[in-house]
Coordinates of C-alpha atoms in Angstrom, one line a residue:
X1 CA 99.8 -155.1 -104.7
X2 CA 99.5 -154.4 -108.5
X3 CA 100.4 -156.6 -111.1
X4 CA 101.8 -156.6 -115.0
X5 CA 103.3 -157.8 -117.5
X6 CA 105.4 -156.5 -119.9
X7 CA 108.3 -158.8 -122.4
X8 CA 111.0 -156.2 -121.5
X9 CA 111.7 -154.6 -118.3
X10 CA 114.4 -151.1 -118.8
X11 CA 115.6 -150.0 -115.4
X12 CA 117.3 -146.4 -116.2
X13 CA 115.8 -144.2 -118.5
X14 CA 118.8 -142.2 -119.6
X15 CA 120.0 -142.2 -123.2
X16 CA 120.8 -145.9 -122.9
X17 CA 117.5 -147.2 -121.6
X18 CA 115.6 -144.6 -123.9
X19 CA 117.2 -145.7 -127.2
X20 CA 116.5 -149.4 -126.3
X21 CA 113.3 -148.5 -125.8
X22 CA 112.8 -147.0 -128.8
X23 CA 114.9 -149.9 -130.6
X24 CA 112.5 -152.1 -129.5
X25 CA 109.5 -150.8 -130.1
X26 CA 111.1 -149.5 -133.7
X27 CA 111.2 -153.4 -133.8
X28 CA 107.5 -154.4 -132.7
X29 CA 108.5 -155.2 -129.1
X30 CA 106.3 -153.9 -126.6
X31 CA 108.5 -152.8 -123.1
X32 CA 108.4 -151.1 -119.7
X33 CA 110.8 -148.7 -119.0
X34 CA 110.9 -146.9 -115.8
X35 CA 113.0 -144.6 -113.9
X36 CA 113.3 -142.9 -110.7
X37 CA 114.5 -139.4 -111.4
X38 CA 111.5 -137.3 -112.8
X39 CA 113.8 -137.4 -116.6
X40 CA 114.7 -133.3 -115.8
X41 CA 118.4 -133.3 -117.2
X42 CA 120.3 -130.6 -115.1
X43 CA 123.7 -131.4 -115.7
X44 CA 124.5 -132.4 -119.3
X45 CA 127.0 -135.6 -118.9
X46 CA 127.5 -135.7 -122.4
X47 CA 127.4 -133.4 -125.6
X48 CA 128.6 -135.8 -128.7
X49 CA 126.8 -138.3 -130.6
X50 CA 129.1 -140.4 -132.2
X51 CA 128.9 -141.2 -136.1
X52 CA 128.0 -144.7 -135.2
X53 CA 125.2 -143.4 -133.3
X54 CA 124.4 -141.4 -136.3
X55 CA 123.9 -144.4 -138.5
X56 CA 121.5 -145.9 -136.2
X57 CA 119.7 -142.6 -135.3
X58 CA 119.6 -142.4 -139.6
X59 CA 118.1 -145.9 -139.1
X60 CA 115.3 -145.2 -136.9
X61 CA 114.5 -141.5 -139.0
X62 CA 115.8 -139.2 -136.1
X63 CA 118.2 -137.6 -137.9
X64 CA 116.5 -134.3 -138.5
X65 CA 115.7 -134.4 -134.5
X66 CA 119.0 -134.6 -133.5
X67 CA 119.9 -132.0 -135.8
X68 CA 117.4 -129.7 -135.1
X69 CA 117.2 -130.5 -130.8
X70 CA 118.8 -127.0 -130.0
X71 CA 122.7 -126.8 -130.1
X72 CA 123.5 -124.0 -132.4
X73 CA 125.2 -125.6 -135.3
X74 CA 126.8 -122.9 -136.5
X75 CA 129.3 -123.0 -133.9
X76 CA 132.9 -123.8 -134.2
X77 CA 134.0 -126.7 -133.2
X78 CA 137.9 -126.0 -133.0
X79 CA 139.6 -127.3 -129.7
X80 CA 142.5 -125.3 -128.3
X81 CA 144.7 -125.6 -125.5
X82 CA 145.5 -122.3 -123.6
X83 CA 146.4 -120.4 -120.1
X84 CA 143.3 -118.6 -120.1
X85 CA 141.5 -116.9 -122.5
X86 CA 142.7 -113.7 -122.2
X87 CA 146.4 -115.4 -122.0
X88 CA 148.2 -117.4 -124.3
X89 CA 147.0 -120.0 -127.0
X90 CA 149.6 -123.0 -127.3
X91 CA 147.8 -124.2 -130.2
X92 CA 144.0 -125.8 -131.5
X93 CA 142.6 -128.1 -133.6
X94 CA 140.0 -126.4 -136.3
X95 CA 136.7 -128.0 -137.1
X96 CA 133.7 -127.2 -138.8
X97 CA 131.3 -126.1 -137.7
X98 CA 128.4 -128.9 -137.0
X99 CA 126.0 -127.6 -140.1
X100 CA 129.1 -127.6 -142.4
X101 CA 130.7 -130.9 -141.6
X102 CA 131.2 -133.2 -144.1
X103 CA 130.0 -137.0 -143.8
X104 CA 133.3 -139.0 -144.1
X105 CA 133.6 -141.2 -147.2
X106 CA 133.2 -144.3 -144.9
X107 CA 129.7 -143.2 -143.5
X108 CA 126.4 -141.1 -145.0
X109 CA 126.3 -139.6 -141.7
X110 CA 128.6 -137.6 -139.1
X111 CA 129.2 -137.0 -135.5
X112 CA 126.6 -134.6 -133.8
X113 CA 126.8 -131.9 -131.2
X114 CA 123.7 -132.8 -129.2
X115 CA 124.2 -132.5 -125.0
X116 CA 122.2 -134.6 -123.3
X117 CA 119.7 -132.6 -122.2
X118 CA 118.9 -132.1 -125.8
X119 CA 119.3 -135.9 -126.9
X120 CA 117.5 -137.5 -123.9
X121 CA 114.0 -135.6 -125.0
X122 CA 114.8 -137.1 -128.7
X123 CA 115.1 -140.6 -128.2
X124 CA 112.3 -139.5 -125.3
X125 CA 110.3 -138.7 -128.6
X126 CA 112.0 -142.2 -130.4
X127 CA 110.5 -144.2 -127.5
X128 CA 107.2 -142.8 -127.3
X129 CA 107.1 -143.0 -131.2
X130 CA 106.1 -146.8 -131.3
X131 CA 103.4 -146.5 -128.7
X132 CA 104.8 -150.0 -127.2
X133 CA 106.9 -148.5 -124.9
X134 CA 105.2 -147.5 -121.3
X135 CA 107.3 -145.0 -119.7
X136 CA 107.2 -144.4 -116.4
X137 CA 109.3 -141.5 -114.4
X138 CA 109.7 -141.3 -110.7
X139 CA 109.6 -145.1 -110.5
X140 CA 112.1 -146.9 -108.6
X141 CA 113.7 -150.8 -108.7
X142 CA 113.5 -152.3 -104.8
X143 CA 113.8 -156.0 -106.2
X144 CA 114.3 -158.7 -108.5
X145 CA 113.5 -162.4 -108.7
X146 CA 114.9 -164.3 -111.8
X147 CA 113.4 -167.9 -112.7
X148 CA 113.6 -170.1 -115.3
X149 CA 110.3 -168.4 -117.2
X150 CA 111.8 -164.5 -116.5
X151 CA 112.3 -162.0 -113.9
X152 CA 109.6 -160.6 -111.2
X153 CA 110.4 -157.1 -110.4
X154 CA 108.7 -155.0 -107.3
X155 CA 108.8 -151.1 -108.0
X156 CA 107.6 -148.2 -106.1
X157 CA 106.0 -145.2 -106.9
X158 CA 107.7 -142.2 -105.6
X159 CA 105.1 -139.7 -105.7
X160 CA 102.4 -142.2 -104.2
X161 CA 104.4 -145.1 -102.6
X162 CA 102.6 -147.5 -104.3
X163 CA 104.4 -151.3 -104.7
X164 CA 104.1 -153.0 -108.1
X165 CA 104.6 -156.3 -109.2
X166 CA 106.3 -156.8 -112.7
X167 CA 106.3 -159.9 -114.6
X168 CA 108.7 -159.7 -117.5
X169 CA 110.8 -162.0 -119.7
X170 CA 113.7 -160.1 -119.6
X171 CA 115.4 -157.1 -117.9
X172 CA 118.1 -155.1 -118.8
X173 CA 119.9 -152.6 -116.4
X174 CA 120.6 -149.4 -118.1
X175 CA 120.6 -147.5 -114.2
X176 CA 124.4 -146.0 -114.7
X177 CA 127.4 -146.5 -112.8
X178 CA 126.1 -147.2 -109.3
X179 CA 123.3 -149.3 -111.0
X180 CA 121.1 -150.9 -108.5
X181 CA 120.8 -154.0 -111.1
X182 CA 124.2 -154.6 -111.3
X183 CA 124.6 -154.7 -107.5
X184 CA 121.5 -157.0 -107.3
X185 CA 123.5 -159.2 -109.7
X186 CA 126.7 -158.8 -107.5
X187 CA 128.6 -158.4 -110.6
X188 CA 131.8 -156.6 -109.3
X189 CA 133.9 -153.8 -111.8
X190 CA 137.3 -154.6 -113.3
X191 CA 139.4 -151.9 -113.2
X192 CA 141.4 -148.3 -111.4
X193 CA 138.6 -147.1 -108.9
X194 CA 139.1 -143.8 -109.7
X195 CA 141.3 -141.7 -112.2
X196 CA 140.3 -138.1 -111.1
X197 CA 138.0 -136.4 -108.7
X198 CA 136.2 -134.0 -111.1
X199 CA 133.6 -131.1 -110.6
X200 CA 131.3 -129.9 -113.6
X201 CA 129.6 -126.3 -113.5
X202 CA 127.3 -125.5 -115.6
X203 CA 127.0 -121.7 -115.9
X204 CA 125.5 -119.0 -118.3
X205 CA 126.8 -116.3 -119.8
X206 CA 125.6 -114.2 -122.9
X207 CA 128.3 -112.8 -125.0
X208 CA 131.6 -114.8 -123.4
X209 CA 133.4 -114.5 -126.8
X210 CA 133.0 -110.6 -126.8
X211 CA 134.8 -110.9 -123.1
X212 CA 138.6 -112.8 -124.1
X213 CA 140.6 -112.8 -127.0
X214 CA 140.5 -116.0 -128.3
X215 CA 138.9 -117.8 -131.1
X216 CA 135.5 -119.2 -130.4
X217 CA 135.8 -123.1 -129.7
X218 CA 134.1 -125.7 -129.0
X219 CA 136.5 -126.8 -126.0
X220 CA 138.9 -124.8 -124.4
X221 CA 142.0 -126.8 -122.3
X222 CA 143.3 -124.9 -119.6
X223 CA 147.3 -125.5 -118.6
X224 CA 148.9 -123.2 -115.6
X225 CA 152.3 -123.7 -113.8
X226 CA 151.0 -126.8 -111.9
X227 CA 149.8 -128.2 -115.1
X228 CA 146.5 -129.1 -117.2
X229 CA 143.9 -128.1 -114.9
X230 CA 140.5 -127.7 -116.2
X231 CA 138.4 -127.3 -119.3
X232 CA 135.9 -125.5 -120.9
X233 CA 132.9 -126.6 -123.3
X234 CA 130.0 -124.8 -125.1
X235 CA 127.2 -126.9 -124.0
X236 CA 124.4 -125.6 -126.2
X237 CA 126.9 -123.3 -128.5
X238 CA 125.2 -120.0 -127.4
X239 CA 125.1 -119.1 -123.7
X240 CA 125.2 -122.2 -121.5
X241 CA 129.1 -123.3 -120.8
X242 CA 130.2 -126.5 -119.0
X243 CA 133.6 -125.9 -116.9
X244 CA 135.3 -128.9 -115.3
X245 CA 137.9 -128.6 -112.8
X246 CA 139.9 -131.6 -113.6
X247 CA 141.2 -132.8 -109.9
X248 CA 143.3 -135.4 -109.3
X249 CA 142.9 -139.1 -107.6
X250 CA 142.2 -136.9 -104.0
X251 CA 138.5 -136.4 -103.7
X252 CA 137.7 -132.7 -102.0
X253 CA 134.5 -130.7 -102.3
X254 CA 134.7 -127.0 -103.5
X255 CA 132.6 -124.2 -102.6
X256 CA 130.6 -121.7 -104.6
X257 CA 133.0 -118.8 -104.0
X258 CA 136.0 -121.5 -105.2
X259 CA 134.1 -122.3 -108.2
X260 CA 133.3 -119.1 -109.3
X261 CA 137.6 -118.0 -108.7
X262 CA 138.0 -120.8 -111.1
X263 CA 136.2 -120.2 -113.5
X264 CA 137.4 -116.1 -113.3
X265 CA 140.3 -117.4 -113.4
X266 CA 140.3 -119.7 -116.9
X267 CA 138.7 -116.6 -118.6
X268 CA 141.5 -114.7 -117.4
X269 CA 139.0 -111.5 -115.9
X270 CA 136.6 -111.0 -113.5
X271 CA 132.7 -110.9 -115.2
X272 CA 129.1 -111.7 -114.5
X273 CA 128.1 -114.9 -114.9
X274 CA 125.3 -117.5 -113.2
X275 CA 125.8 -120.5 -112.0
X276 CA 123.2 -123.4 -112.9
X277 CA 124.2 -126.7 -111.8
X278 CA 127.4 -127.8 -110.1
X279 CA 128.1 -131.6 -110.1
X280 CA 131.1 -133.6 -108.4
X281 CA 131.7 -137.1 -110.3
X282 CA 134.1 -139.3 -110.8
X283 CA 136.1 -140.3 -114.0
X284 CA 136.2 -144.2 -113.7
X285 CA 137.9 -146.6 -116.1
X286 CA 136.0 -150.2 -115.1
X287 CA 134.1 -152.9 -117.4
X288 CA 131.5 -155.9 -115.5
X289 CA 133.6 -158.9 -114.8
X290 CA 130.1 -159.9 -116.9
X291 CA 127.4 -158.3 -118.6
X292 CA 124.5 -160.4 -117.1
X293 CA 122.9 -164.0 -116.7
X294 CA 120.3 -165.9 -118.8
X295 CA 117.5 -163.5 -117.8
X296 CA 118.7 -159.6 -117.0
X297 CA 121.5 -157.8 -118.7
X298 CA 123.8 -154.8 -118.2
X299 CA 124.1 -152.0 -120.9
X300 CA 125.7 -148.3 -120.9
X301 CA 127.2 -147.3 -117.9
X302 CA 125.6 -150.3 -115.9
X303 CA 128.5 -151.8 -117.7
X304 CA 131.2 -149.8 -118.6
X305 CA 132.3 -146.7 -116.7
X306 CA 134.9 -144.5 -118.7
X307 CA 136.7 -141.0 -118.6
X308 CA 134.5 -138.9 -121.2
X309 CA 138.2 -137.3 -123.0
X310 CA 136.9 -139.4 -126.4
X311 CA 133.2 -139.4 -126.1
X312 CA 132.9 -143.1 -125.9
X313 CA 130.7 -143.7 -123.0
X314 CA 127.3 -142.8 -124.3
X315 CA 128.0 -143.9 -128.1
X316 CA 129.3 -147.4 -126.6
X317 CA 126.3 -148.3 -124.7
X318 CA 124.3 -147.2 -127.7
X319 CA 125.9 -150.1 -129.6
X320 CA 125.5 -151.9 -126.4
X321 CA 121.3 -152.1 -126.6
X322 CA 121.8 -152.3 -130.4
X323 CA 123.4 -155.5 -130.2
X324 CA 121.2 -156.6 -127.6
X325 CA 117.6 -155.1 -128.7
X326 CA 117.7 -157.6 -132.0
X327 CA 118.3 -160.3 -129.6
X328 CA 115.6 -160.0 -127.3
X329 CA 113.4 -159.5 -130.8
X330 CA 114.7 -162.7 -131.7
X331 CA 114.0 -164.7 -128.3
X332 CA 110.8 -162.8 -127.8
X333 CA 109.1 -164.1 -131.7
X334 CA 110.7 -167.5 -131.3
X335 CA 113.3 -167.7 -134.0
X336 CA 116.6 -167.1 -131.6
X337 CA 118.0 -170.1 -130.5
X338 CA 119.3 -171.1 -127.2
X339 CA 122.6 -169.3 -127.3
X340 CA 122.4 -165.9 -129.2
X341 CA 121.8 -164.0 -125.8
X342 CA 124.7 -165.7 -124.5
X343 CA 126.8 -163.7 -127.8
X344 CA 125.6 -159.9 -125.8
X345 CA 128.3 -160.9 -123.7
X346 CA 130.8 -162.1 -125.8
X347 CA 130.5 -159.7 -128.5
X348 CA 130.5 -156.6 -126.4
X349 CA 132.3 -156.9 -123.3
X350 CA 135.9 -156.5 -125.5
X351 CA 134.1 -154.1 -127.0
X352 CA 133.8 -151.7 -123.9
X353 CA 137.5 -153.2 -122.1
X354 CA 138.8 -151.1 -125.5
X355 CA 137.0 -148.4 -125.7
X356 CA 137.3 -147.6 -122.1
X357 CA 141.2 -148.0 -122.3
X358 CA 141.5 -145.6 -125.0
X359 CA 139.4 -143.1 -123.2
X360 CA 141.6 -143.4 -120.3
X361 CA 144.7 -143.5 -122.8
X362 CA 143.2 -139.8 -123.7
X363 CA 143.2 -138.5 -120.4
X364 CA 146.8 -139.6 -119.8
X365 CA 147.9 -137.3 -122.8
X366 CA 145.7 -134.6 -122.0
X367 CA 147.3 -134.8 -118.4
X368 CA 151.1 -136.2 -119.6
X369 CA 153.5 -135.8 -117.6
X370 CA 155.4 -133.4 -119.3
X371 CA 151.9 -130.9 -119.1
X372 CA 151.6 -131.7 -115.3
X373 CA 154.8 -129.6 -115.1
X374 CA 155.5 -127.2 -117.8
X375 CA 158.4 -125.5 -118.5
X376 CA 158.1 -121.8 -116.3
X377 CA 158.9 -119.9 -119.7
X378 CA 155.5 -121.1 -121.4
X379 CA 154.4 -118.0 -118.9
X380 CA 157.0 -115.5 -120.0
X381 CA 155.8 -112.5 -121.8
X382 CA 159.2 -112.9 -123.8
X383 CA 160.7 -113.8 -126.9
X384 CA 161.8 -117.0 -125.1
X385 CA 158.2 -117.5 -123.8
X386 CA 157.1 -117.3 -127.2
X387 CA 159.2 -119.7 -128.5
X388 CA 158.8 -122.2 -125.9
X389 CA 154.8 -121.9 -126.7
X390 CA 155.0 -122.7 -130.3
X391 CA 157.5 -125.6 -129.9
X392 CA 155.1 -126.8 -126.6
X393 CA 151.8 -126.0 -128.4
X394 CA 152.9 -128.4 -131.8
X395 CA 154.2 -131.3 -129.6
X396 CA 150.6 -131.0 -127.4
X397 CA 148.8 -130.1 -130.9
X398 CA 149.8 -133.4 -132.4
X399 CA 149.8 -135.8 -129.2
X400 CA 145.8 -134.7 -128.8
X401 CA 145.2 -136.1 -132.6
X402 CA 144.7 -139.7 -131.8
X403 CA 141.3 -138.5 -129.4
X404 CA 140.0 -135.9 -132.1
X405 CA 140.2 -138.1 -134.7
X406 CA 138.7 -142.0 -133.7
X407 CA 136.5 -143.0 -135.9
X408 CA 138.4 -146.3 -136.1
X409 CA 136.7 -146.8 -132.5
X410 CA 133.5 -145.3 -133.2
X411 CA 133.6 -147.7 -136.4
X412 CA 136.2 -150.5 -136.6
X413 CA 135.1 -152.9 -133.5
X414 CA 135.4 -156.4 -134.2
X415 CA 132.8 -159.4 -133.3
X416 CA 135.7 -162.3 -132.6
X417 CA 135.5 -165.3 -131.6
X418 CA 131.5 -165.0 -132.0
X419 CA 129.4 -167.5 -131.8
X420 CA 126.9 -165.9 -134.4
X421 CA 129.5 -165.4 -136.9
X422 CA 130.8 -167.5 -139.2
X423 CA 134.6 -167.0 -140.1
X424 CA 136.1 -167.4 -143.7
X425 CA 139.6 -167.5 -142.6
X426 CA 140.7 -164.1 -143.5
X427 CA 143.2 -162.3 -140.9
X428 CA 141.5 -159.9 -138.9
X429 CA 142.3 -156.4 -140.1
X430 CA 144.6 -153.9 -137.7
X431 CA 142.2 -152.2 -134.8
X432 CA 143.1 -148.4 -135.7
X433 CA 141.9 -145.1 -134.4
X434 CA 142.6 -142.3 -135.9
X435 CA 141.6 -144.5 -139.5
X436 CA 139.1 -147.0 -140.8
X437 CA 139.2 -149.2 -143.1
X438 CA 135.7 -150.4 -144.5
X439 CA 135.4 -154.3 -144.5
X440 CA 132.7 -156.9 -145.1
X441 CA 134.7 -159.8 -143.3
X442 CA 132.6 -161.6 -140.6
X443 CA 132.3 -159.9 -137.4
X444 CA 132.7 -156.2 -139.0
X445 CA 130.0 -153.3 -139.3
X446 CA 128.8 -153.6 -143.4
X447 CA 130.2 -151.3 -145.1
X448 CA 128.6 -148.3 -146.3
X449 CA 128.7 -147.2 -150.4
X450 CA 126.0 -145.0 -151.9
X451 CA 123.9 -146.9 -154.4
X452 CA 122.1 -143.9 -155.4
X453 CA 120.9 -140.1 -154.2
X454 CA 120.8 -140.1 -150.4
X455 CA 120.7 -144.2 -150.4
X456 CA 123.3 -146.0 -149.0
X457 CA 123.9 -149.6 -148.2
X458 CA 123.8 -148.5 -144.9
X459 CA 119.8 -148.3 -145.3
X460 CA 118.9 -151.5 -146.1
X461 CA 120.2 -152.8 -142.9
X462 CA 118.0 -153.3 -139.6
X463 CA 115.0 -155.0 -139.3
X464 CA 115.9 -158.5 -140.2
X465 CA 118.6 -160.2 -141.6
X466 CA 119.6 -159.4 -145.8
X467 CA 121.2 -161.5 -148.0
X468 CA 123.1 -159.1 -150.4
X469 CA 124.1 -160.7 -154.0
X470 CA 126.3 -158.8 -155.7
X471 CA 126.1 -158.8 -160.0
X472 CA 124.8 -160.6 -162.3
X473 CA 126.8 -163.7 -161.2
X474 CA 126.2 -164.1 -158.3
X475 CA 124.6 -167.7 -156.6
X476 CA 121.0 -167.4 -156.2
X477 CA 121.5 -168.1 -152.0
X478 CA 118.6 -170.4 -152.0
X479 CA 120.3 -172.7 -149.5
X480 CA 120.1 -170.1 -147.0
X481 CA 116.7 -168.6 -148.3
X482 CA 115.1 -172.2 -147.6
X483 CA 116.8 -172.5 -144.3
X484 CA 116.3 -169.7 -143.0
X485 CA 112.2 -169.7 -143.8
X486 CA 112.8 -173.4 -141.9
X487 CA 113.8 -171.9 -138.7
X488 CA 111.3 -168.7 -139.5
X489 CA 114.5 -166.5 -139.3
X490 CA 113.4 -163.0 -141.2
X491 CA 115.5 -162.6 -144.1
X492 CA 115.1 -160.6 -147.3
X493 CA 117.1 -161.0 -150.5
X494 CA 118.3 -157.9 -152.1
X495 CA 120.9 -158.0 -155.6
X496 CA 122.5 -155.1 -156.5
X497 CA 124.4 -154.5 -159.1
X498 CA 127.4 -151.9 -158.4
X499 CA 130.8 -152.1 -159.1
X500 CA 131.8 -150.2 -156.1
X501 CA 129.9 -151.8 -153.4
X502 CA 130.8 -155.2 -155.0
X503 CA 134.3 -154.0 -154.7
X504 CA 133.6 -152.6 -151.2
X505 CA 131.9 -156.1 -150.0
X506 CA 134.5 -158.2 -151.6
X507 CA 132.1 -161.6 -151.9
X508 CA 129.3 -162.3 -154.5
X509 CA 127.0 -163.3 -151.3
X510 CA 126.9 -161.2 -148.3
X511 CA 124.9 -162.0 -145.3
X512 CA 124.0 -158.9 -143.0
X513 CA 122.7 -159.3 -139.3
X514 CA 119.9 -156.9 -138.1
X515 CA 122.3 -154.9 -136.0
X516 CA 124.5 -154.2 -139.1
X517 CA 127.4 -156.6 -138.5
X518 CA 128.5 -159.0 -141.3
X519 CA 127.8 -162.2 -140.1
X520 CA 128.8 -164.7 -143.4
X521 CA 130.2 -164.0 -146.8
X522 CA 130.9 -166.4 -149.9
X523 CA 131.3 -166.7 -153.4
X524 CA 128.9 -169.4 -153.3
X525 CA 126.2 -170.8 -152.0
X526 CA 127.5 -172.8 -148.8
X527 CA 127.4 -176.2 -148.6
X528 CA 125.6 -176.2 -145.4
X529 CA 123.4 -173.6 -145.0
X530 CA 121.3 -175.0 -142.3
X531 CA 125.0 -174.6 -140.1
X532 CA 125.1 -171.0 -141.7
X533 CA 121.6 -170.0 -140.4
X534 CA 121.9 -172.1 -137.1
X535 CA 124.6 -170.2 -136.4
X536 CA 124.3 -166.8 -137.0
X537 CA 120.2 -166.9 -135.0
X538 CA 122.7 -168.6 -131.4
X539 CA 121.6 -171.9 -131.9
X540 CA 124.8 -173.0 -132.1
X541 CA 127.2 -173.0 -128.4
X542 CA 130.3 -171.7 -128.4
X543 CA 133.2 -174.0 -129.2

């Protein structure tokens, strides 16, 4: 049997276990990553990257990939709420279009419309970039061994049937919601089995908008007599189209001919289109009772499994390997200390119970009860009908705000109760959705304020820890300087002199983790920085 070694082991090489990849090697780490699908995308399971995502995809100099990886841009991005499309509209949402969004003030960079089988050959790119990343597709997981030194894994090759031995340090599951890790781990999910029995089509069609009367839009809601039924996405913003017939908690399998009356029957007219993919799933809402052991770890949908109304499920288990890529850098040189893999855990497990809540939240309201049976006049071609369609279409209009607009959960998560952050007794600031306050307490994401041109705090932040002093005042921070270089934790000292990001920052020192989370503030130097730097690099436990 062959025999390697390798410091990582990645089981699942969808966006979760490519962006880790790619994380690690952006950070010097050499890893394995393998996968038994042959990495063809055929049904897109997601088509937003969050702004978060953003930042870190502006961190690792993707940005211009993502934007240029093939959705059209110049699409709108409205969302409206309908019969059909040659029926009635109860009422939309505009957006801009993706090329004329603005960045909001808290962030240099925006959400992205970039499907999945458009993002997975990016970060494909990301991973490959470092050349310490050994891909390998049509590879599968039969077994694990953990032991106090790491984890032996035996893979086969599915094209030769060929049994490998891998020797790593660490292993992280990132093989999706029936992961094979997880199951190895017998870590059991938390959480309603299922919420709805859904079916995705993927189906092409030039020219759709020239066929109804609505709007273009981004996604189309469909609501009949028995209710909200299905919806309707532009997957690449040109001529591919994802349909989703909703279901319910009964699972039942449809046929072509059914699919195809469906979808004639959202559009509201019978017309030519072909069918590409069809996929049955199932919209979960569950979070691991735990996230791993010493040696292997659970990220993405290994995880967390949640109903996509939101767009949380990717962008979440993005900030998942994030979190944990810095980590396993730290562990890997020698400068983490015994407990900062233990923090993965605690830090991002309330994390995904609250972003998979409020997805599920959303998919309440888009199914509330008052929508599973509408009022019969909605249907009326009268001035009754009519009436009851405005006064329906604002109430629906303004219930659907809280999942357009989230960037207090794309943004505002919290690390409490951390090990590797160090409190200064400030309140914790309200967790909001539809807003976001910027903060620099302990435990929140650093804010962003642009120092210059196209330069924003945002960019100093990733590759080791940074001391930020703020003014001309400010304490030199040599206490942590000194202990940091004791326990050879990588930290740069960077002053800046800006009234507004002083302001924004709130402290004259400011110390930043590599992940971007404030991890200590002070308006002096502290009086025991070797406490400070022990805890922030896990060497201290939890109390």
């Amino acid at each position: 049997m062959l025999k390697r070694k390798s410091p990582v082991l990645i089981v699942g090489a969808g966006p979760i276990g490519l962006s880790l990849a790619g994380d690690l090697g952006w950070r010097g780490i050499e890893c394995t990553l393998i996968e038994k699908s042959d990495g063809v995308i055929r049904q897109a399971k997601m088509d937003m990257v969050g702004i978060r995502s953003m930042e870190y995809c502006r961190r690792w100099g993707i940005v211009p990939w993502v934007e240029g990886a093939g959705y059209n841009r110049d699409y709108p991005q409205d969302c409206a709420w309908v019969t059909t499309l040659n029926g009635y509209e109860f009422g939309r949402e505009p957006f801009p279009c993706a090329s004329a969004e603005p960045c909001p003030p808290q962030s240099p960079q925006k959400r992205e419309r970039c499907p999945q089988n458009f993002f997975d050959p990016v970060l494909r790119r990301f991973a490959e970039r470092s050349t310490l990343a050994t891909l390998r597709y049509e590879t599968e997981l039969l077994s694990f061994v953990e032991h106090a030194q790491g984890v032996t894994a035996t893979v086969r090759n599915l094209r030769t049937g060929e049994l490998e031995d891998i020797d790593a340090c660490y292993l992280v599951g990132t093989d999706g919601g029936a992961s094979t890790v997880r199951q190895a781990l017998d870590i059991p999910m938390e959480g309603p089995a299922a919420l709805t029995y859904t079916t995705n089509v993927i189906f092409r069609c030039d020219g759709l908008e020239q066929l109804h009367t609505m709007k273009p839009a981004y996604r189309y809601i469909f609501i009949a007599a028995e209710g909200t039924w299905a919806t309707l996405v532009a997957i690449n913003g040109r001529d591919q189209w994802r349909f989703s017939l909703v279901g319910d908690a009964d699972k039942r399998a449809y046929s072509d001919e059914e699919l195809r009356a469906a979808i004639v029957r959202a559009v509201g007219r019978e017309f030519d289109f072909e069918i590409l993919s069809v996929l049955p799933w199932v919209r979960r809402q569950l979070v691991a009772q735990r996230y791993g052991t010493k040696r292997v770890f659970l990220a993405g949908d290994a995880a967390h499994l949640t109903s996509p109304t939101g767009g949380f499920g990717m962008n979440t288990g993005i900030q998942d390997v994030v979190n944990l890529s810095w980590k396993l850098e730290a562990k890997i040189k020698g400068w983490g200390g015994d407990h900062i893999l233990d923090s993965y855990e605690i830090e991002q497990r309330p994390v995904g119970l609250r972003n998979v809540a409020e997805a599920t939240d959303n998919l309440k309201r888009m199914l509330n009860p008052r929508v599973k049976q509408p009022p019969q006049e909605l249907f009326d071609n009268t001035p009754e009908g009519a009436r009851a369609r405005t006064e329906f279409g604002n109430a629906y209009t303004e219930m659907m705000r809280r999942e357009w607009f989230s960037i207090g959960i794309h943004l505002g998560y919290m690390y409490e109760n951390s090990p590797l952050i160090v409190p200064d007794g400030t309140p914790a600031p309200a967790d909001t959705v539809s807003t976001y306050t910027q903060t620099a307490r302990p435990g929140s994401r650093a804010p962003h304020v642009w120092l210059d041109k196209d330069v924003s705090t945002l960019d100093l932040f990733g590759t080791e820890f940074m001391l930020l002093r703020f003014g001309d005042n400010a304490p030199s921070g040599e206490g942590l300087i000194t202990a940091a270089k004791e326990r050879k934790v990588p930290v740069k000292v960077v002053s800046i002199n800006h009234a507004q990001a002083q302001a924004a920052y709130e402290r004259l020192l400011v110390l930043v983790r590599p992940d971007g989370q404030c991890a200590w503030r002070g308006d002096s130097d502290p009086s025991d920085p070797q406490y400070v730097i022990d805890a922030v690099r896990g060497a201290l436990a939890r109390t």
